[in-house]
GROMACS .gro file of C-alpha atoms in nm:
model
  150
    1MET     CA    1  13.195  17.162  15.126
    2SER     CA    2  13.179  17.601  15.051
    3ILE     CA    3  13.430  17.601  14.726
    4VAL     CA    4  13.539  17.981  14.744
    5PRO     CA    5  13.789  18.034  14.402
    6GLN     CA    6  14.069  18.284  14.336
    7ARG     CA    7  13.797  18.496  14.100
    8PRO     CA    8  13.447  18.407  14.200
    9TYR     CA    9  13.084  18.344  14.048
   10LEU     CA   10  12.880  18.701  14.060
   11ALA     CA   11  12.532  18.644  13.980
   12PRO     CA   12  12.301  18.890  13.815
   13GLY     CA   13  12.059  19.043  14.107
   14CYS     CA   14  12.126  19.263  14.447
   15LEU     CA   15  12.388  19.279  14.639
   16GLY     CA   16  12.207  19.115  14.884
   17ASP     CA   17  12.228  18.821  14.651
   18GLN     CA   18  12.567  18.834  14.623
   19VAL     CA   19  12.678  18.760  14.944
   20THR     CA   20  12.389  18.468  14.967
   21TYR     CA   21  12.430  18.294  14.670
   22PRO     CA   22  12.395  17.993  14.584
   23LYS     CA   23  12.069  18.186  14.708
   24ARG     CA   24  11.810  18.339  14.657
   25PHE     CA   25  11.860  18.667  14.913
   26VAL     CA   26  11.519  18.755  15.169
   27PHE     CA   27  11.547  19.025  15.298
   28ALA     CA   28  11.314  19.021  15.661
   29GLU     CA   29  11.500  18.635  15.653
   30ASP     CA   30  11.888  18.661  15.547
   31MET     CA   31  11.972  19.044  15.618
   32PRO     CA   32  12.116  19.002  16.023
   33LYS     CA   33  12.358  18.777  15.886
   34ALA     CA   34  12.431  18.857  15.528
   35GLU     CA   35  12.534  19.162  15.682
   36GLN     CA   36  12.711  19.073  15.908
   37ALA     CA   37  12.931  18.830  15.657
   38LEU     CA   38  12.958  19.164  15.481
   39LYS     CA   39  13.066  19.351  15.798
   40SER     CA   40  13.296  19.061  15.906
   41VAL     CA   41  13.501  19.053  15.558
   42GLY     CA   42  13.557  19.433  15.581
   43LEU     CA   43  13.282  19.527  15.314
   44SER     CA   44  13.016  19.647  15.530
   45HIS     CA   45  13.083  20.012  15.304
   46LEU     CA   46  12.896  19.873  15.024
   47LEU     CA   47  12.566  19.917  15.162
   48ASP     CA   48  12.607  20.342  15.163
   49ARG     CA   49  12.843  20.372  14.813
   50GLN     CA   50  12.541  20.179  14.614
   51GLU     CA   51  12.246  20.417  14.606
   52HIS     CA   52  11.969  20.159  14.722
   53GLY     CA   53  12.195  19.887  14.926
   54TRP     CA   54  12.086  19.543  14.968
   55ALA     CA   55  11.837  19.628  14.664
   56ALA     CA   56  12.143  19.787  14.457
   57ILE     CA   57  12.174  19.614  14.100
   58CYS     CA   58  12.426  19.657  13.901
   59LYS     CA   59  12.705  19.442  13.689
   60TRP     CA   60  12.905  19.323  13.949
   61GLU     CA   61  13.262  19.285  13.840
   62ASP     CA   62  13.248  19.601  13.745
   63VAL     CA   63  13.074  19.766  14.020
   64LEU     CA   64  13.384  19.572  14.261
   65SER     CA   65  13.750  19.561  14.281
   66GLY     CA   66  13.911  19.230  14.282
   67GLY     CA   67  13.953  19.216  14.623
   68GLU     CA   68  13.622  19.272  14.697
   69GLN     CA   69  13.538  18.997  14.512
   70GLN     CA   70  13.695  18.792  14.663
   71ARG     CA   71  13.548  18.873  14.998
   72ILE     CA   72  13.207  18.924  14.836
   73ALA     CA   73  13.263  18.536  14.809
   74LEU     CA   74  13.457  18.460  15.165
   75SER     CA   75  13.091  18.639  15.292
   76ARG     CA   76  12.891  18.319  15.093
   77ALA     CA   77  13.141  18.163  15.312
   78LEU     CA   78  13.062  18.293  15.654
   79PHE     CA   79  12.665  18.328  15.522
   80HIS     CA   80  12.670  17.959  15.539
   81GLN     CA   81  12.911  17.862  15.783
   82PRO     CA   82  12.938  17.534  15.553
   83ASP     CA   83  13.152  17.231  15.791
   84PHE     CA   84  13.468  17.297  15.530
   85ALA     CA   85  13.529  17.537  15.268
   86LEU     CA   86  13.784  17.442  15.022
   87LEU     CA   87  13.978  17.835  14.965
   88ASP     CA   88  14.183  17.852  14.635
   89GLU     CA   89  14.431  18.152  14.594
   90CYS     CA   90  14.048  18.341  14.731
   91THR     CA   91  14.321  18.553  14.856
   92SER     CA   92  14.537  18.640  14.557
   93MET     CA   93  14.400  19.004  14.525
   94VAL     CA   94  14.366  19.109  14.895
   95ALA     CA   95  14.559  19.299  15.106
   96ALA     CA   96  14.843  19.088  15.274
   97ASN     CA   97  14.765  19.214  15.599
   98ALA     CA   98  14.426  19.203  15.562
   99GLU     CA   99  14.447  18.839  15.512
  100GLU     CA  100  14.488  18.691  15.853
  101ARG     CA  101  14.179  18.847  15.944
  102LEU     CA  102  13.961  18.687  15.655
  103TYR     CA  103  14.111  18.360  15.791
  104ASP     CA  104  14.077  18.369  16.109
  105CYS     CA  105  13.697  18.532  15.980
  106VAL     CA  106  13.636  18.165  15.837
  107THR     CA  107  13.753  17.980  16.155
  108ALA     CA  108  13.590  18.203  16.407
  109VAL     CA  109  13.239  18.056  16.270
  110GLY     CA  110  13.325  17.678  16.272
  111VAL     CA  111  13.428  17.732  15.927
  112THR     CA  112  13.711  17.451  15.916
  113PRO     CA  113  14.001  17.658  15.585
  114LEU     CA  114  14.148  17.360  15.365
  115THR     CA  115  14.367  17.622  15.117
  116MET     CA  116  14.516  17.556  14.814
  117SER     CA  117  14.785  17.893  14.790
  118GLN     CA  118  15.144  17.949  14.654
  119ARG     CA  119  15.171  18.245  14.961
  120LEU     CA  120  15.467  18.100  15.189
  121PHE     CA  121  15.267  18.292  15.466
  122LEU     CA  122  14.984  18.131  15.521
  123PRO     CA  123  15.149  17.812  15.614
  124LYS     CA  124  15.127  17.960  15.989
  125LEU     CA  125  14.783  17.986  16.011
  126HIS     CA  126  14.685  17.643  15.969
  127LYS     CA  127  14.761  17.303  16.138
  128GLN     CA  128  14.768  17.053  15.901
  129GLU     CA  129  14.995  17.097  15.530
  130LEU     CA  130  14.964  16.901  15.249
  131ARG     CA  131  15.237  16.883  14.933
  132LEU     CA  132  15.125  16.660  14.696
  133GLY     CA  133  15.427  16.659  14.455
  134VAL     CA  134  15.672  16.567  14.683
  135ASP     CA  135  15.959  16.381  14.461
  136SER     CA  136  15.732  16.316  14.134
  137PRO     CA  137  15.407  16.368  14.072
  138SER     CA  138  15.239  16.102  14.252
  139ARG     CA  139  15.387  16.107  14.575
  140TRP     CA  140  15.229  16.307  14.869
  141HIS     CA  141  15.322  16.439  15.269
  142LEU     CA  142  15.069  16.523  15.517
  143ALA     CA  143  15.327  16.797  15.812
  144GLN     CA  144  15.207  16.864  16.161
  145LEU     CA  145  15.266  17.294  16.122
  146GLN     CA  146  15.451  17.419  16.401
  147ASN     CA  147  15.247  17.753  16.431
  148GLY     CA  148  14.903  17.671  16.271
  149SER     CA  149  14.608  17.861  16.474
  150GLY     CA  150  14.395  17.712  16.241
   0.00000   0.00000   0.00000
């Protein structure tokens, strides 16, 4: 299982390390899959924007916008392809029109998203919804969603 938080950790190291975290980036071994992950989340331009491409080392939290940081975290889930990914408000800084495409990318590689969010349109991307604190803090309700595609 991967956890994709609202404010992702950006590891010291190169651009490749950001995608493969917690694994260290090995160019020959990881580049094709890491490149596809970056492309899927709309960040392939980072390879050209940073002077040394995959080997670029910077203080990533200062270089990447909040939305780019969240996309990097999603690229990790695409790279590692766990069975499940806990997505905790992980697209809150991404443009709303890109969120559905990002969720589609996650499910396209076989990852089942478990989403924590307050965004009202996200349920349409899921098959079930678990509501916590229904009627009281200790109560919950699991519902099948009509329009879920996820």
